[in-house]
PDB file of C-alpha atoms in Angstrom:
ATOM      1  CA  MET Q   1     -90.646 -30.375-194.071  1.00 42.00           C
ATOM      2  CA  ASP Q   2     -91.942 -33.911-194.086  1.00 39.00           C
ATOM      3  CA  ASN Q   3     -89.946 -37.263-193.610  1.00 38.00           C
ATOM      4  CA  ALA Q   4     -90.070 -38.178-196.871  1.00 38.00           C
ATOM      5  CA  GLY Q   5     -88.058 -34.952-198.029  1.00 38.00           C
ATOM      6  CA  HIS Q   6     -85.821 -35.000-195.367  1.00 36.00           C
ATOM      7  CA  ASP Q   7     -85.005 -38.546-196.149  1.00 35.00           C
ATOM      8  CA  SER Q   8     -84.353 -38.265-199.158  1.00 32.00           C
ATOM      9  CA  ARG Q   9     -81.456 -35.371-199.255  1.00 30.00           C
ATOM     10  CA  ARG Q  10     -79.984 -37.397-196.375  1.00 32.00           C
ATOM     11  CA  GLY Q  11     -79.831 -40.393-198.960  1.00 37.00           C
ATOM     12  CA  SER Q  12     -78.446 -38.062-202.050  1.00 38.00           C
ATOM     13  CA  VAL Q  13     -74.961 -37.060-199.870  1.00 38.00           C
ATOM     14  CA  PRO Q  14     -73.439 -40.292-199.126  1.00 39.00           C
ATOM     15  CA  ARG Q  15     -74.071 -41.318-202.600  1.00 37.00           C
ATOM     16  CA  ARG Q  16     -71.897 -38.406-204.090  1.00 37.00           C
ATOM     17  CA  ALA Q  17     -69.656 -38.591-201.016  1.00 38.00           C
ATOM     18  CA  LEU Q  18     -68.834 -42.354-202.074  1.00 34.00           C
ATOM     19  CA  ALA Q  19     -68.789 -41.087-206.025  1.00 38.00           C
ATOM     20  CA  ALA Q  20     -66.192 -38.373-204.813  1.00 40.00           C
ATOM     21  CA  ILE Q  21     -64.068 -41.350-202.446  1.00 38.00           C
ATOM     22  CA  GLY Q  22     -64.298 -44.157-205.504  1.00 44.00           C
ATOM     23  CA  THR Q  23     -62.334 -41.388-207.720  1.00 39.00           C
ATOM     24  CA  LEU Q  24     -60.030 -40.045-205.358  1.00 38.00           C
ATOM     25  CA  THR Q  25     -59.407 -44.071-204.578  1.00 40.00           C
ATOM     26  CA  ALA Q  26     -58.335 -44.660-208.353  1.00 40.00           C
ATOM     27  CA  LEU Q  27     -56.312 -41.418-208.912  1.00 36.00           C
ATOM     28  CA  LEU Q  28     -54.270 -42.137-205.543  1.00 35.00           C
ATOM     29  CA  ALA Q  29     -54.179 -45.646-207.510  1.00 36.00           C
ATOM     30  CA  LEU Q  30     -52.801 -44.404-210.496  1.00 32.00           C
ATOM     31  CA  PHE Q  31     -50.311 -42.369-208.579  1.00 31.00           C
ATOM     32  CA  VAL Q  32     -48.633 -45.018-206.549  1.00 33.00           C
ATOM     33  CA  ALA Q  33     -48.491 -47.330-209.462  1.00 32.00           C
ATOM     34  CA  ALA Q  34     -46.942 -44.270-211.760  1.00 33.00           C
ATOM     35  CA  PRO Q  35     -42.909 -45.070-212.135  1.00 30.00           C
ATOM     36  CA  GLY Q  36     -41.188 -42.489-210.412  1.00 31.00           C
ATOM     37  CA  ALA Q  37     -43.733 -41.971-207.626  1.00 30.00           C
ATOM     38  CA  ALA Q  38     -42.395 -39.453-205.331  1.00 30.00           C
ATOM     39  CA  THR Q  39     -42.070 -41.365-202.514  1.00 31.00           C
ATOM     40  CA  ALA Q  40     -41.423 -45.571-202.277  1.00 36.00           C
ATOM     41  CA  ALA Q  41     -42.791 -48.255-199.866  1.00 34.00           C
ATOM     42  CA  SER Q  42     -41.048 -48.376-196.695  1.00 33.00           C
ATOM     43  CA  PRO Q  43     -38.756 -51.955-196.834  1.00 32.00           C
ATOM     44  CA  SER Q  44     -40.948 -54.610-194.726  1.00 31.00           C
ATOM     45  CA  GLY Q  45     -43.223 -51.569-192.782  1.00 32.00           C
ATOM     46  CA  GLY Q  46     -40.314 -50.110-190.807  1.00 37.00           C
ATOM     47  CA  GLY Q  47     -37.926 -47.493-191.118  1.00 44.00           C
ATOM     48  CA  SER Q  48     -38.675 -44.340-193.120  1.00 50.00           C
ATOM     49  CA  PRO Q  49     -39.854 -43.999-197.021  1.00 52.00           C
ATOM     50  CA  ILE Q  50     -37.385 -43.202-199.625  1.00 60.00           C
ATOM     51  CA  ALA Q  51     -38.766 -39.442-200.047  1.00 65.00           C
ATOM     52  CA  HIS Q  52     -37.494 -39.151-203.752  1.00 70.00           C
ATOM     53  CA  PRO Q  53     -35.196 -41.595-204.810  1.00 62.00           C
ATOM     54  CA  GLU Q  54     -35.893 -40.124-208.441  1.00 63.00           C
ATOM     55  CA  LEU Q  55     -32.869 -37.734-207.407  1.00 68.00           C
ATOM     56  CA  ASP Q  56     -31.043 -38.766-205.903  1.00 81.00           C
ATOM     57  CA  TRP Q  57     -27.180 -39.197-207.058  1.00 70.00           C
ATOM     58  CA  MET Q  58     -23.515 -39.242-206.023  1.00 69.00           C
ATOM     59  CA  GLY Q  59     -23.291 -35.298-204.865  1.00 68.00           C
ATOM     60  CA  SER Q  60     -26.899 -34.588-205.072  1.00 65.00           C
ATOM     61  CA  THR Q  61     -26.895 -33.099-201.778  1.00 78.00           C
ATOM     62  CA  VAL Q  62     -23.254 -31.522-201.667  1.00 76.00           C
ATOM     63  CA  ALA Q  63     -23.330 -28.009-203.295  1.00 70.00           C
ATOM     64  CA  ALA Q  64     -26.348 -27.316-201.336  1.00 75.00           C
ATOM     65  CA  HIS Q  65     -24.958 -28.170-198.190  1.00 80.00           C
ATOM     66  CA  GLU Q  66     -20.811 -27.238-199.206  1.00 81.00           C
ATOM     67  CA  GLY Q  67     -21.054 -24.941-201.585  1.00 76.00           C
ATOM     68  CA  ARG Q  68     -18.706 -24.853-205.260  1.00 76.00           C
ATOM     69  CA  SER Q  69     -15.320 -23.109-204.979  1.00 69.00           C
ATOM     70  CA  SER Q  70     -14.667 -20.920-208.228  1.00 46.00           C
ATOM     71  CA  GLY Q  71     -12.044 -22.985-209.482  1.00 41.00           C
ATOM     72  CA  GLY Q  72     -13.856 -26.223-209.412  1.00 39.00           C
ATOM     73  CA  GLY Q  73     -13.001 -27.252-213.044  1.00 38.00           C
ATOM     74  CA  ALA Q  74     -10.102 -25.848-213.383  1.00 35.00           C
ATOM     75  CA  VAL Q  75      -7.476 -28.809-211.221  1.00 37.00           C
ATOM     76  CA  THR Q  76      -3.946 -28.890-211.773  1.00 42.00           C
ATOM     77  CA  PRO Q  77      -2.984 -32.211-210.747  1.00 47.00           C
ATOM     78  CA  ASN Q  78       0.700 -33.292-208.969  1.00 46.00           C
ATOM     79  CA  ALA Q  79       0.811 -36.624-210.408  1.00 66.00           C
ATOM     80  CA  ALA Q  80      -1.026 -38.700-212.736  1.00 84.00           C
ATOM     81  CA  GLN Q  81      -4.516 -38.253-212.995  1.00 93.00           C
ATOM     82  CA  THR Q  82      -7.598 -40.824-214.730  1.00 97.00           C
ATOM     83  CA  LEU Q  83     -10.182 -38.722-216.181  1.00 97.00           C
ATOM     84  CA  GLY Q  84     -14.178 -40.166-215.295  1.00 98.00           C
ATOM     85  CA  PHE Q  85     -17.891 -39.577-214.178  1.00 98.00           C
ATOM     86  CA  ASP Q  86     -20.498 -40.467-212.396  1.00 97.00           C
ATOM     87  CA  VAL Q  87     -24.246 -40.835-213.836  1.00 97.00           C
ATOM     88  CA  SER Q  88     -27.379 -41.754-212.777  1.00 96.00           C
ATOM     89  CA  HIS Q  89     -30.997 -42.133-215.012  1.00 93.00           C
ATOM     90  CA  TYR Q  90     -31.258 -38.235-214.160  1.00 90.00           C
ATOM     91  CA  GLN Q  91     -28.833 -38.199-217.167  1.00 93.00           C
ATOM     92  CA  GLY Q  92     -30.970 -39.606-219.369  1.00 94.00           C
ATOM     93  CA  ALA Q  93     -29.240 -41.646-221.844  1.00 96.00           C
ATOM     94  CA  VAL Q  94     -25.565 -41.221-222.335  1.00 97.00           C
ATOM     95  CA  ASN Q  95     -23.278 -41.182-225.621  1.00 98.00           C
ATOM     96  CA  TRP Q  96     -20.581 -43.460-223.615  1.00 98.00           C
ATOM     97  CA  ALA Q  97     -19.065 -43.654-226.973  1.00 98.00           C
ATOM     98  CA  GLY Q  98     -18.990 -39.870-226.794  1.00 98.00           C
ATOM     99  CA  ALA Q  99     -17.713 -39.391-223.406  1.00 98.00           C
ATOM    100  CA  TYR Q 100     -14.480 -42.498-224.259  1.00 98.00           C
ATOM    101  CA  ALA Q 101     -13.407 -40.422-227.414  1.00 98.00           C
ATOM    102  CA  ASN Q 102     -13.636 -37.009-224.599  1.00 97.00           C
ATOM    103  CA  GLY Q 103     -10.850 -38.449-222.783  1.00 97.00           C
ATOM    104  CA  ALA Q 104     -12.724 -40.372-219.797  1.00 98.00           C
ATOM    105  CA  ARG Q 105     -11.706 -43.992-218.843  1.00 98.00           C
ATOM    106  CA  PHE Q 106     -14.070 -44.915-215.550  1.00 98.00           C
ATOM    107  CA  ALA Q 107     -17.211 -44.311-214.806  1.00 98.00           C
ATOM    108  CA  TYR Q 108     -19.630 -44.969-211.454  1.00 98.00           C
ATOM    109  CA  MET Q 109     -23.386 -45.372-211.844  1.00 98.00           C
ATOM    110  CA  LYS Q 110     -26.360 -45.319-209.794  1.00 97.00           C
ATOM    111  CA  ALA Q 111     -27.513 -49.224-209.369  1.00 98.00           C
ATOM    112  CA  THR Q 112     -29.833 -49.264-206.114  1.00 97.00           C
ATOM    113  CA  GLU Q 113     -30.718 -47.041-203.381  1.00 94.00           C
ATOM    114  CA  GLY Q 114     -32.540 -48.155-200.056  1.00 93.00           C
ATOM    115  CA  THR Q 115     -34.155 -51.654-200.623  1.00 95.00           C
ATOM    116  CA  THR Q 116     -36.535 -50.690-202.733  1.00 92.00           C
ATOM    117  CA  PHE Q 117     -35.242 -48.570-205.225  1.00 93.00           C
ATOM    118  CA  ARG Q 118     -33.641 -49.576-208.581  1.00 96.00           C
ATOM    119  CA  ASP Q 119     -32.504 -47.182-210.785  1.00 96.00           C
ATOM    120  CA  PRO Q 120     -34.316 -47.405-214.072  1.00 96.00           C
ATOM    121  CA  ASN Q 121     -31.500 -46.490-216.474  1.00 97.00           C
ATOM    122  CA  PHE Q 122     -28.468 -48.912-214.365  1.00 98.00           C
ATOM    123  CA  SER Q 123     -28.387 -51.341-217.187  1.00 97.00           C
ATOM    124  CA  ALA Q 124     -28.083 -49.711-220.030  1.00 98.00           C
ATOM    125  CA  ASN Q 125     -25.571 -47.908-218.314  1.00 98.00           C
ATOM    126  CA  TYR Q 126     -23.224 -50.434-217.259  1.00 97.00           C
ATOM    127  CA  THR Q 127     -24.094 -52.180-220.906  1.00 97.00           C
ATOM    128  CA  GLY Q 128     -23.057 -49.323-222.672  1.00 98.00           C
ATOM    129  CA  SER Q 129     -20.163 -48.530-221.048  1.00 98.00           C
ATOM    130  CA  TYR Q 130     -18.543 -51.696-220.989  1.00 97.00           C
ATOM    131  CA  ASN Q 131     -19.345 -51.534-224.675  1.00 98.00           C
ATOM    132  CA  ALA Q 132     -17.811 -48.345-225.361  1.00 98.00           C
ATOM    133  CA  GLY Q 133     -14.142 -49.600-223.638  1.00 98.00           C
ATOM    134  CA  PHE Q 134     -14.817 -47.961-219.501  1.00 98.00           C
ATOM    135  CA  ILE Q 135     -13.926 -49.736-216.397  1.00 98.00           C
ATOM    136  CA  ARG Q 136     -16.943 -49.209-214.389  1.00 98.00           C
ATOM    137  CA  GLY Q 137     -18.505 -49.688-211.395  1.00 98.00           C
ATOM    138  CA  ALA Q 138     -21.881 -49.527-209.501  1.00 98.00           C
ATOM    139  CA  TYR Q 139     -22.941 -47.643-206.465  1.00 97.00           C
ATOM    140  CA  HIS Q 140     -25.724 -47.356-203.376  1.00 97.00           C
ATOM    141  CA  PHE Q 141     -27.280 -44.258-202.385  1.00 95.00           C
ATOM    142  CA  ALA Q 142     -27.767 -44.810-198.617  1.00 95.00           C
ATOM    143  CA  ASN Q 143     -30.974 -44.501-196.886  1.00 94.00           C
ATOM    144  CA  PRO Q 144     -29.749 -45.168-193.673  1.00 96.00           C
ATOM    145  CA  ASN Q 145     -32.563 -44.564-191.336  1.00 93.00           C
ATOM    146  CA  ALA Q 146     -34.777 -47.069-193.194  1.00 91.00           C
ATOM    147  CA  SER Q 147     -32.798 -50.699-193.058  1.00 95.00           C
ATOM    148  CA  THR Q 148     -29.942 -51.709-191.643  1.00 98.00           C
ATOM    149  CA  GLY Q 149     -27.223 -51.630-193.791  1.00 98.00           C
ATOM    150  CA  ALA Q 150     -26.708 -55.393-193.944  1.00 98.00           C
ATOM    151  CA  ALA Q 151     -30.177 -55.576-195.699  1.00 98.00           C
ATOM    152  CA  GLN Q 152     -29.397 -52.890-198.093  1.00 98.00           C
ATOM    153  CA  ALA Q 153     -25.974 -54.347-199.273  1.00 98.00           C
ATOM    154  CA  ASP Q 154     -27.923 -57.293-199.821  1.00 98.00           C
ATOM    155  CA  TYR Q 155     -30.440 -55.509-202.091  1.00 98.00           C
ATOM    156  CA  PHE Q 156     -27.500 -53.646-203.854  1.00 98.00           C
ATOM    157  CA  VAL Q 157     -25.282 -56.966-204.900  1.00 98.00           C
ATOM    158  CA  ALA Q 158     -28.437 -58.681-205.699  1.00 98.00           C
ATOM    159  CA  HIS Q 159     -29.834 -55.716-208.414  1.00 98.00           C
ATOM    160  CA  GLY Q 160     -26.149 -54.782-210.101  1.00 97.00           C
ATOM    161  CA  GLY Q 161     -23.820 -54.394-207.385  1.00 97.00           C
ATOM    162  CA  GLY Q 162     -21.642 -57.422-207.773  1.00 96.00           C
ATOM    163  CA  TRP Q 163     -17.917 -57.772-208.867  1.00 97.00           C
ATOM    164  CA  SER Q 164     -16.024 -59.956-210.857  1.00 95.00           C
ATOM    165  CA  LYS Q 165     -12.516 -60.268-212.398  1.00 94.00           C
ATOM    166  CA  ASP Q 166     -12.525 -59.212-215.436  1.00 94.00           C
ATOM    167  CA  GLY Q 167     -10.264 -56.221-215.273  1.00 94.00           C
ATOM    168  CA  LYS Q 168     -13.293 -53.931-216.059  1.00 97.00           C
ATOM    169  CA  THR Q 169     -15.353 -53.771-212.970  1.00 98.00           C
ATOM    170  CA  LEU Q 170     -14.457 -51.292-209.975  1.00 98.00           C
ATOM    171  CA  PRO Q 171     -15.496 -52.222-206.143  1.00 98.00           C
ATOM    172  CA  PRO Q 172     -18.867 -51.706-205.294  1.00 98.00           C
ATOM    173  CA  MET Q 173     -19.199 -48.501-203.740  1.00 98.00           C
ATOM    174  CA  LEU Q 174     -21.263 -47.041-201.210  1.00 98.00           C
ATOM    175  CA  ASP Q 175     -22.729 -43.775-201.650  1.00 96.00           C
ATOM    176  CA  ILE Q 176     -23.423 -42.055-197.666  1.00 95.00           C
ATOM    177  CA  GLU Q 177     -23.977 -38.386-197.672  1.00 90.00           C
ATOM    178  CA  TYR Q 178     -26.391 -35.450-196.150  1.00 87.00           C
ATOM    179  CA  GLY Q 179     -29.951 -36.466-194.784  1.00 88.00           C
ATOM    180  CA  PRO Q 180     -32.814 -34.878-196.766  1.00 85.00           C
ATOM    181  CA  SER Q 181     -34.679 -33.744-193.525  1.00 83.00           C
ATOM    182  CA  SER Q 182     -31.296 -34.719-190.872  1.00 89.00           C
ATOM    183  CA  THR Q 183     -27.991 -34.446-191.848  1.00 93.00           C
ATOM    184  CA  CYS Q 184     -27.250 -37.468-190.174  1.00 96.00           C
ATOM    185  CA  TRP Q 185     -30.378 -38.943-191.166  1.00 94.00           C
ATOM    186  CA  GLY Q 186     -31.619 -39.068-187.572  1.00 95.00           C
ATOM    187  CA  LEU Q 187     -28.824 -41.310-186.361  1.00 97.00           C
ATOM    188  CA  SER Q 188     -26.028 -40.779-183.749  1.00 98.00           C
ATOM    189  CA  GLN Q 189     -22.162 -41.081-184.744  1.00 98.00           C
ATOM    190  CA  ALA Q 190     -22.104 -44.395-183.111  1.00 98.00           C
ATOM    191  CA  ALA Q 191     -24.871 -45.586-184.779  1.00 98.00           C
ATOM    192  CA  MET Q 192     -23.826 -44.360-188.861  1.00 98.00           C
ATOM    193  CA  ARG Q 193     -20.315 -46.129-188.070  1.00 98.00           C
ATOM    194  CA  THR Q 194     -22.586 -49.756-187.101  1.00 98.00           C
ATOM    195  CA  TRP Q 195     -25.081 -49.251-190.142  1.00 98.00           C
ATOM    196  CA  ILE Q 196     -21.477 -48.508-192.157  1.00 98.00           C
ATOM    197  CA  THR Q 197     -19.653 -51.511-191.098  1.00 98.00           C
ATOM    198  CA  SER Q 198     -22.127 -53.785-191.839  1.00 98.00           C
ATOM    199  CA  PHE Q 199     -22.808 -52.894-194.851  1.00 98.00           C
ATOM    200  CA  VAL Q 200     -19.255 -53.182-195.871  1.00 98.00           C
ATOM    201  CA  ASN Q 201     -18.926 -56.216-194.305  1.00 98.00           C
ATOM    202  CA  GLU Q 202     -21.903 -57.635-195.883  1.00 98.00           C
ATOM    203  CA  VAL Q 203     -20.287 -56.567-199.213  1.00 98.00           C
ATOM    204  CA  HIS Q 204     -17.287 -57.991-198.829  1.00 98.00           C
ATOM    205  CA  ALA Q 205     -18.670 -61.140-197.888  1.00 98.00           C
ATOM    206  CA  LYS Q 206     -20.993 -61.165-201.041  1.00 98.00           C
ATOM    207  CA  THR Q 207     -18.554 -59.930-203.426  1.00 98.00           C
ATOM    208  CA  THR Q 208     -14.611 -60.792-201.660  1.00 97.00           C
ATOM    209  CA  ARG Q 209     -14.842 -57.200-202.145  1.00 98.00           C
ATOM    210  CA  TRP Q 210     -14.055 -54.081-199.795  1.00 98.00           C
ATOM    211  CA  ALA Q 211     -16.337 -50.948-200.824  1.00 98.00           C
ATOM    212  CA  THR Q 212     -15.299 -47.937-201.950  1.00 98.00           C
ATOM    213  CA  ILE Q 213     -16.831 -45.044-199.742  1.00 98.00           C
ATOM    214  CA  TYR Q 214     -18.452 -41.733-201.413  1.00 97.00           C
ATOM    215  CA  THR Q 215     -18.508 -39.211-198.654  1.00 97.00           C
ATOM    216  CA  THR Q 216     -17.410 -35.649-198.092  1.00 95.00           C
ATOM    217  CA  THR Q 217     -15.018 -34.866-194.922  1.00 96.00           C
ATOM    218  CA  ASN Q 218     -17.190 -32.273-193.156  1.00 94.00           C
ATOM    219  CA  TRP Q 219     -20.224 -35.413-193.634  1.00 96.00           C
ATOM    220  CA  TRP Q 220     -17.721 -37.966-192.605  1.00 98.00           C
ATOM    221  CA  THR Q 221     -16.722 -35.770-189.388  1.00 97.00           C
ATOM    222  CA  THR Q 222     -20.012 -34.689-188.411  1.00 97.00           C
ATOM    223  CA  CYS Q 223     -22.034 -38.282-189.090  1.00 97.00           C
ATOM    224  CA  THR Q 224     -19.192 -40.439-188.083  1.00 98.00           C
ATOM    225  CA  GLY Q 225     -16.794 -38.645-185.679  1.00 98.00           C
ATOM    226  CA  ASN Q 226     -14.221 -38.776-187.838  1.00 98.00           C
ATOM    227  CA  THR Q 227     -13.694 -42.307-187.630  1.00 98.00           C
ATOM    228  CA  SER Q 228     -10.430 -44.111-189.358  1.00 98.00           C
ATOM    229  CA  ALA Q 229     -11.873 -47.759-189.193  1.00 98.00           C
ATOM    230  CA  TYR Q 230     -12.365 -48.426-192.707  1.00 98.00           C
ATOM    231  CA  SER Q 231      -8.993 -46.683-193.992  1.00 97.00           C
ATOM    232  CA  ALA Q 232      -7.587 -49.431-194.226  1.00 97.00           C
ATOM    233  CA  ASN Q 233      -9.476 -51.371-196.899  1.00 98.00           C
ATOM    234  CA  ASP Q 234     -11.955 -48.936-198.290  1.00 98.00           C
ATOM    235  CA  PRO Q 235     -10.921 -47.058-200.754  1.00 98.00           C
ATOM    236  CA  LEU Q 236     -12.020 -42.964-200.340  1.00 98.00           C
ATOM    237  CA  PHE Q 237     -13.961 -41.312-203.260  1.00 98.00           C
ATOM    238  CA  ILE Q 238     -13.608 -37.790-201.345  1.00 97.00           C
ATOM    239  CA  ALA Q 239     -16.233 -35.182-202.973  1.00 95.00           C
ATOM    240  CA  ARG Q 240     -15.104 -31.634-203.160  1.00 94.00           C
ATOM    241  CA  TYR Q 241     -16.082 -29.127-205.361  1.00 91.00           C
ATOM    242  CA  ALA Q 242     -12.773 -27.242-205.736  1.00 90.00           C
ATOM    243  CA  SER Q 243      -9.146 -26.956-207.632  1.00 87.00           C
ATOM    244  CA  SER Q 244      -7.801 -28.377-204.274  1.00 90.00           C
ATOM    245  CA  VAL Q 245      -9.335 -32.064-202.721  1.00 92.00           C
ATOM    246  CA  GLY Q 246      -8.455 -30.233-198.861  1.00 91.00           C
ATOM    247  CA  THR Q 247      -8.398 -32.057-195.592  1.00 93.00           C
ATOM    248  CA  LEU Q 248      -9.219 -35.587-195.663  1.00 96.00           C
ATOM    249  CA  PRO Q 249     -11.084 -37.845-193.302  1.00 96.00           C
ATOM    250  CA  ALA Q 250      -9.384 -39.578-190.598  1.00 97.00           C
ATOM    251  CA  GLY Q 251      -6.666 -42.339-191.580  1.00 96.00           C
ATOM    252  CA  TRP Q 252      -7.004 -41.966-195.060  1.00 96.00           C
ATOM    253  CA  PRO Q 253      -3.708 -41.112-196.356  1.00 94.00           C
ATOM    254  CA  PHE Q 254      -4.479 -40.287-200.118  1.00 94.00           C
ATOM    255  CA  TYR Q 255      -8.246 -40.219-202.132  1.00 96.00           C
ATOM    256  CA  THR Q 256      -8.382 -43.190-204.437  1.00 97.00           C
ATOM    257  CA  PHE Q 257     -10.875 -40.725-206.348  1.00 97.00           C
ATOM    258  CA  TRP Q 258     -12.066 -37.423-206.505  1.00 97.00           C
ATOM    259  CA  GLN Q 259     -15.220 -36.460-207.328  1.00 96.00           C
ATOM    260  CA  HIS Q 260     -13.953 -32.181-208.529  1.00 95.00           C
ATOM    261  CA  ALA Q 261     -17.664 -30.669-209.789  1.00 94.00           C
ATOM    262  CA  ASP Q 262     -20.395 -31.465-210.793  1.00 92.00           C
ATOM    263  CA  SER Q 263     -20.573 -30.533-214.264  1.00 93.00           C
ATOM    264  CA  GLY Q 264     -18.201 -30.266-216.553  1.00 95.00           C
ATOM    265  CA  VAL Q 265     -17.131 -32.208-220.321  1.00 96.00           C
ATOM    266  CA  PHE Q 266     -18.489 -34.764-219.309  1.00 97.00           C
ATOM    267  CA  PRO Q 267     -22.195 -36.337-218.670  1.00 96.00           C
ATOM    268  CA  GLY Q 268     -22.858 -36.468-214.486  1.00 95.00           C
ATOM    269  CA  ASP Q 269     -20.102 -35.251-212.353  1.00 95.00           C
ATOM    270  CA  GLN Q 270     -16.213 -35.219-213.078  1.00 96.00           C
ATOM    271  CA  ASP Q 271     -14.092 -37.728-211.409  1.00 97.00           C
ATOM    272  CA  TYR Q 272     -10.128 -38.325-211.086  1.00 97.00           C
ATOM    273  CA  PHE Q 273      -9.175 -41.523-210.560  1.00 97.00           C
ATOM    274  CA  ASN Q 274      -5.961 -40.677-208.428  1.00 96.00           C
ATOM    275  CA  GLY Q 275      -3.312 -42.498-210.876  1.00 95.00           C
ATOM    276  CA  ALA Q 276      -2.699 -43.846-213.998  1.00 96.00           C
ATOM    277  CA  LEU Q 277      -5.314 -45.997-216.348  1.00 96.00           C
ATOM    278  CA  SER Q 278      -2.732 -48.881-215.523  1.00 96.00           C
ATOM    279  CA  GLY Q 279      -3.518 -48.295-211.637  1.00 96.00           C
ATOM    280  CA  LEU Q 280      -6.862 -48.022-212.037  1.00 97.00           C
ATOM    281  CA  ARG Q 281      -7.053 -51.833-213.538  1.00 97.00           C
ATOM    282  CA  ASN Q 282      -5.602 -52.560-210.948  1.00 97.00           C
ATOM    283  CA  LEU Q 283      -8.116 -51.639-208.710  1.00 98.00           C
ATOM    284  CA  ALA Q 284     -10.425 -52.939-210.729  1.00 98.00           C
ATOM    285  CA  ASN Q 285      -8.420 -56.708-210.704  1.00 96.00           C
ATOM    286  CA  ASN Q 286      -7.467 -56.123-206.826  1.00 95.00           C
ATOM    287  CA  THR Q 287      -4.242 -56.725-207.474  1.00 91.00           C
TER     288      THR Q 287
END
């Protein structure tokens, strides 16, 4: 075979390769630009990327790690309890008027995750719940391995996690639970305590409110060493899908909120406020 034929075939291969690479590049660009892409960018080029922010919500990891009791939806409270629930965009459009008519009086809703993800339904949920008469609050899904607690608190407060004394806004909330590949997000107990302190202190500095902390007793014990450092200031939102709340994390003599089931009458997860509606209003007003 002559040199001309050989060179002709060699010249055609790069053209085909370049065409394939161009097609692949265009497809990748479309994927990255698409809403709800599976991986969000790592903040400031550091830490770990958010694996699937569109699938993370309050309690999204709890049942898989801790299971559910057969009595999860049949709670007999010992005192007055106020009904509520929590949602994210995972629930889609929420019928807020219908939930209020069914007896719910409060709701928490996802606002942010890490320092890159904003829940696309947050604005509609926040406005819709307010208009329907709910006392409501925003929560942040923590990614402690991605950036500092203060950085995530700043992002949260800037995108829905603020507070005003209007009688209808609950304290901003930190949702901290099992990591996707490591229970404690790859952090030591000391590092986790440092991260949480950084978050709640920054929220307090920006809003004047101490953040509600959502967690489970098992996760808290495993990942913070069962510290009691936050019990004096931060209301506890405990997750346990059973007919009894069980043992609480150290220092908290009672829960403020209890996520007792991950499905039920209301959209999303089923929650209780530990007290009458008047107490819920006091919490909202910080009185």
